[in-house]
Coordinates of N, CA, C and O and ligand atoms in Angstrom, one line a residue:
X283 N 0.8 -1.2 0.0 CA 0.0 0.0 0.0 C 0.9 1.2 0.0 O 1.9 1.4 0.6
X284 N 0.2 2.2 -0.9 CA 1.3 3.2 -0.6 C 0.9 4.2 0.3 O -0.3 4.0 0.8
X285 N 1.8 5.5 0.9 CA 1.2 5.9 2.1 C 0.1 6.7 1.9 O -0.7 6.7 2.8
X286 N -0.2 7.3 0.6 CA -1.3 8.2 0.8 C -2.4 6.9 0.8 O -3.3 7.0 1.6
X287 N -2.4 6.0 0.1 CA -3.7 5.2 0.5 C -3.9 4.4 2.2 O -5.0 4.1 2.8
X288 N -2.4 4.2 2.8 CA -2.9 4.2 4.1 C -3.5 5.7 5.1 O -4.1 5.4 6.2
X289 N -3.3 7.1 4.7 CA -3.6 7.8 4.7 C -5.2 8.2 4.6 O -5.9 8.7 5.5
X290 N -5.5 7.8 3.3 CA -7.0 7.9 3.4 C -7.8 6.3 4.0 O -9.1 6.3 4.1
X291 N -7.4 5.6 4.2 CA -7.5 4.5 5.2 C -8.0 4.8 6.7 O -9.0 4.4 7.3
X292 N -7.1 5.5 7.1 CA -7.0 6.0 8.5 C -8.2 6.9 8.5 O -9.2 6.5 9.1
X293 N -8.2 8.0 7.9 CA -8.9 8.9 7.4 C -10.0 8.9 7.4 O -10.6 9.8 7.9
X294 N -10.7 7.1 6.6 CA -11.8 7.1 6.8 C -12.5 6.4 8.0 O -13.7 6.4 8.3
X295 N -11.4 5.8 8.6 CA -12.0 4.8 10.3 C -11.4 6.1 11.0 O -11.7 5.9 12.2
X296 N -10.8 7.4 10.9 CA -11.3 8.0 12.0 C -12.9 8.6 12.3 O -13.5 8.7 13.3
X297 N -13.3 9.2 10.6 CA -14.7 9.5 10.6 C -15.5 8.5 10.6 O -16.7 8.6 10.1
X298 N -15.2 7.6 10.9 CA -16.4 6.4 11.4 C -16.6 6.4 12.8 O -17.7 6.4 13.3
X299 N -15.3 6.5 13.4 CA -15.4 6.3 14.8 C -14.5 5.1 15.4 O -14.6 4.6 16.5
X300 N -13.5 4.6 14.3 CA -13.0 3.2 14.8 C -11.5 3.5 15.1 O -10.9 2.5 15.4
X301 N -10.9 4.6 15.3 CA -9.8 4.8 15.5 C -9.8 6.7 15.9 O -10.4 7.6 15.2
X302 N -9.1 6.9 16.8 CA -9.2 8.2 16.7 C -7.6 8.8 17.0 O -6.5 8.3 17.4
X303 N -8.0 10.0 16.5 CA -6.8 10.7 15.8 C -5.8 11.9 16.8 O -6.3 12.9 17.3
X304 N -4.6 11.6 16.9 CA -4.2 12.2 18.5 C -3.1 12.7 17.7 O -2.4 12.1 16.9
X305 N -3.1 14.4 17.9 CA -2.2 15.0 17.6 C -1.7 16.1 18.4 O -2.2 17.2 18.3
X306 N -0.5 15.9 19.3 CA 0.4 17.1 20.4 C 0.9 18.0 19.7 O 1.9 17.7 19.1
X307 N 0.3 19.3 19.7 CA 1.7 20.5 19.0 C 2.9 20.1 19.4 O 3.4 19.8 20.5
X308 N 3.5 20.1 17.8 CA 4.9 19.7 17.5 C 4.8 18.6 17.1 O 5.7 18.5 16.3
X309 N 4.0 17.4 17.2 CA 4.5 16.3 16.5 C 3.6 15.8 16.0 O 2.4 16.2 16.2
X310 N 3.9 14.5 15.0 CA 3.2 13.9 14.1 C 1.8 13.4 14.7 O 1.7 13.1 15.9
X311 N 0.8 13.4 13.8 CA -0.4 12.7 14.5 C -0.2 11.0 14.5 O 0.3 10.2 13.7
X312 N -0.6 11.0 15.3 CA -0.6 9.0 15.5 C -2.7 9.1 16.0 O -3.5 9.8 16.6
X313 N -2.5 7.2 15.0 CA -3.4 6.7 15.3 C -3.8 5.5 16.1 O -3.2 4.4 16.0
X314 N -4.9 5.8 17.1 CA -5.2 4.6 18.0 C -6.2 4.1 18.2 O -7.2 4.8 17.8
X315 N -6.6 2.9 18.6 CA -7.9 2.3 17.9 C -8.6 2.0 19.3 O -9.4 1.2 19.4
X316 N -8.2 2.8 20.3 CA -9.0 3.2 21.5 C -9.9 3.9 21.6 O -9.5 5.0 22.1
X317 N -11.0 4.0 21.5 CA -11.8 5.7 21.2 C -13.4 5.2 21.9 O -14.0 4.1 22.1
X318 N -13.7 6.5 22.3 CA -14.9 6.4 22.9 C -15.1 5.9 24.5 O -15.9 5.4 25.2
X319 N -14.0 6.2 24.6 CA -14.2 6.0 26.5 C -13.1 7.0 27.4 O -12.4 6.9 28.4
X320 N -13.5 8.3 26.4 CA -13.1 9.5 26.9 C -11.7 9.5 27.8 O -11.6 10.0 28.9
X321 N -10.6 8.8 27.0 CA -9.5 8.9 28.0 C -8.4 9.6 27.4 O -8.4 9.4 26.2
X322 N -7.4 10.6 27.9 CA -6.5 11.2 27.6 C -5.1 10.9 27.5 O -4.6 9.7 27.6
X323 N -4.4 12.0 27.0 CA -3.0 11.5 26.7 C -1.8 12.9 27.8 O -1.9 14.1 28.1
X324 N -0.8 11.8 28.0 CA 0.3 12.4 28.9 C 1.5 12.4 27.5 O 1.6 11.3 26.8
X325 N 2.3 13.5 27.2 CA 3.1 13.6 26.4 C 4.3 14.3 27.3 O 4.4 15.2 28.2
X326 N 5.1 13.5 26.4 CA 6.4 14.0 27.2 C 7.6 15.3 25.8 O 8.0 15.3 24.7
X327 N 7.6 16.2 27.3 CA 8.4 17.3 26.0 C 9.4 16.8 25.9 O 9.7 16.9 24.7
X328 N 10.5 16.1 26.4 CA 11.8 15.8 26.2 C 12.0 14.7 24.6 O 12.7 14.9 23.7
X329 N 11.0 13.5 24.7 CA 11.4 12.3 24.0 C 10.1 12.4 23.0 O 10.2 12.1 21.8
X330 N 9.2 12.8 23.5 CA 7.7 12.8 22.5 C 7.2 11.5 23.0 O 6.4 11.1 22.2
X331 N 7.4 10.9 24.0 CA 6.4 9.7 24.3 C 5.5 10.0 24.9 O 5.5 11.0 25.7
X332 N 4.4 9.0 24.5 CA 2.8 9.4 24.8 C 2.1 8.1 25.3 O 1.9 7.0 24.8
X333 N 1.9 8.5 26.4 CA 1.1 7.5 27.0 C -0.3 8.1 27.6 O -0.4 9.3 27.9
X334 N -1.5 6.9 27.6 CA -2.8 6.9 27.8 C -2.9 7.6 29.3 O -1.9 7.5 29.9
X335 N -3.7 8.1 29.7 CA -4.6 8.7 30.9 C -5.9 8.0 31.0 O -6.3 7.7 29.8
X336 N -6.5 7.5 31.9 CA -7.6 7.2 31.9 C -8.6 8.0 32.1 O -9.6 7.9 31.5
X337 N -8.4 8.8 32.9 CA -9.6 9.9 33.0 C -8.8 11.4 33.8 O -8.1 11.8 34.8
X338 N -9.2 11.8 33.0 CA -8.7 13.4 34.5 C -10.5 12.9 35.7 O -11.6 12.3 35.6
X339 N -9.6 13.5 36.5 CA -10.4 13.2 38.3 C -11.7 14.0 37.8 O -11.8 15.0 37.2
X340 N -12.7 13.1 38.4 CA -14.4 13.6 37.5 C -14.8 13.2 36.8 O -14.2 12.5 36.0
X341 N -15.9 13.4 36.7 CA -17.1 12.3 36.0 C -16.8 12.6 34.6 O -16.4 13.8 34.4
X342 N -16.8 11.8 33.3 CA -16.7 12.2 31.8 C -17.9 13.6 31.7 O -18.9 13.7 32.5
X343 N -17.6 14.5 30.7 CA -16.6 15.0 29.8 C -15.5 15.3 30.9 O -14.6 15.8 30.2
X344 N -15.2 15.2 31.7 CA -13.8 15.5 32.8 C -13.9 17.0 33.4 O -14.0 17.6 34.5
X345 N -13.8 17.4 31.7 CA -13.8 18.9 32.9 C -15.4 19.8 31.9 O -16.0 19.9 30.8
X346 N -15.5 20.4 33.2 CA -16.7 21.4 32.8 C -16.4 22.8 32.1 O -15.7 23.7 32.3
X347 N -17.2 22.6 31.1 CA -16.5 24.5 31.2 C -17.1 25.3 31.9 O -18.3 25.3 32.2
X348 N -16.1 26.3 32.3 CA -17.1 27.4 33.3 C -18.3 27.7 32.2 O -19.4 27.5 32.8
X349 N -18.5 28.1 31.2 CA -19.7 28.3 30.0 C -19.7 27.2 29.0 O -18.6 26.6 28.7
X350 N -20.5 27.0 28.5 CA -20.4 25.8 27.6 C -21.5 26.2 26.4 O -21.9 25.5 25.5
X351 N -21.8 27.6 26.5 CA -22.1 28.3 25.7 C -23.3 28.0 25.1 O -23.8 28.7 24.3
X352 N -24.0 26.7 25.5 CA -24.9 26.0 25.2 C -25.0 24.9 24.7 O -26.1 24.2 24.7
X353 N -23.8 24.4 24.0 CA -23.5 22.9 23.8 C -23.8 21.9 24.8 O -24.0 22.0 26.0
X354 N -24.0 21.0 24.1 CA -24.4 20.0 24.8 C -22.8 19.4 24.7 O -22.3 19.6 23.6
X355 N -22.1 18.9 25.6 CA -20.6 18.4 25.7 C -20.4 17.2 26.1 O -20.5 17.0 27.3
X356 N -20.0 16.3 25.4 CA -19.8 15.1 25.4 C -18.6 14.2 25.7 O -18.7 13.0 26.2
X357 N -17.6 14.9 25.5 CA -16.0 14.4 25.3 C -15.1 16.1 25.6 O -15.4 17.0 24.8
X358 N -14.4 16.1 26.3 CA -13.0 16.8 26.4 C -11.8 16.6 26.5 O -11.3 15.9 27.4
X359 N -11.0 17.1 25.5 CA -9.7 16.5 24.9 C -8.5 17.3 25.6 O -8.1 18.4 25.1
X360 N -8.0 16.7 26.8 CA -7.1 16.9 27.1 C -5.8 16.4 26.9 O -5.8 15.3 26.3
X361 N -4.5 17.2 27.3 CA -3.3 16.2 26.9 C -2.3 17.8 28.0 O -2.1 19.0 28.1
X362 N -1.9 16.6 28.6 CA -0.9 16.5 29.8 C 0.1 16.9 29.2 O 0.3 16.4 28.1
X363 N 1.0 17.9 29.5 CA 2.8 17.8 29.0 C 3.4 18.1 29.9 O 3.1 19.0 30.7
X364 N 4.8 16.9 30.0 CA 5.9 16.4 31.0 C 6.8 16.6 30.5 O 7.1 17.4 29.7
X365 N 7.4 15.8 31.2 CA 8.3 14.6 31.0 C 8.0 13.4 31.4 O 7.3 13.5 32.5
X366 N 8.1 12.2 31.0 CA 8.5 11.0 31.5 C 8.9 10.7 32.2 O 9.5 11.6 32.7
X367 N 9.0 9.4 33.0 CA 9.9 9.0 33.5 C 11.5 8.7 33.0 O 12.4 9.2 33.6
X368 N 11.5 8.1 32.1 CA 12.8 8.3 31.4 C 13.5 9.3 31.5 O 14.5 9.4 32.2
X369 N 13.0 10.6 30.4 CA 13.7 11.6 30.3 C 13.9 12.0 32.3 O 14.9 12.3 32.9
X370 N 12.8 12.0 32.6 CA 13.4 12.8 34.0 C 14.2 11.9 35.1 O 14.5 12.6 36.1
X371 N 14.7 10.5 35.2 CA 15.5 9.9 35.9 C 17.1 9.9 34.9 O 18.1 10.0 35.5
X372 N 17.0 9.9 33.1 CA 18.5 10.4 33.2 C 18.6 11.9 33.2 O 19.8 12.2 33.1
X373 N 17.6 13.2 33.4 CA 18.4 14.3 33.9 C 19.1 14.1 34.9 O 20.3 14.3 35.1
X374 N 18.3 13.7 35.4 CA 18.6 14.0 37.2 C 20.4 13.0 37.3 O 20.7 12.8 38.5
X375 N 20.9 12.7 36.7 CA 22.2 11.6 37.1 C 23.2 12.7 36.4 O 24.4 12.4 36.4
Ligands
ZN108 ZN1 10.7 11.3 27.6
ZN109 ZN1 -4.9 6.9 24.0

């Protein structure tokens, strides 16, 4: 396959709902085929690894907005930035 056709592959299972599409300023989007159980991502500024959150503390959508302007709100897309463990056990040596 070449990449633009795995491209529109992805493309079309994210607007299905079968994979959803995670992208941290600064880096490439990756796809994960976890979706629909409102969980978040922890990214690390040093290495770019990205690991799952299960929930920020509170009931789904996680966080409220102070206004919600009238939406009805379903899901909120948070993303954590660190460091790792990695990067932050070899600073520290
Ligand atoms: Zn790291
Ligand atoms: Zn995830």
């Amino acid at each position: 396959m070449s990449t633009q056709a795995i491209y529109d592959v992805l493309r079309a299972l994210t607007a299905a709902g079968l994979v959803r599409r995670i992208q941290p300023a600064g880096s490439v989007a990756r796809y994960e085929s976890r979706v629909g159980d409102n969980h978040h991502h922890v990214v690390c500024r040093s290495c770019g690894a990205i690991a799952d959150v299960d929930c920020a503390v509170g009931e789904p959508p996680c966080l409220t907005p102070s206004d919600d302007r009238g939406y009805v709100i379903d899901e909120a897309e948070v993303v954590y930035w660190g460091r790792c463990p990695a990067c932050t056990s070899s600073a520290s040596i």
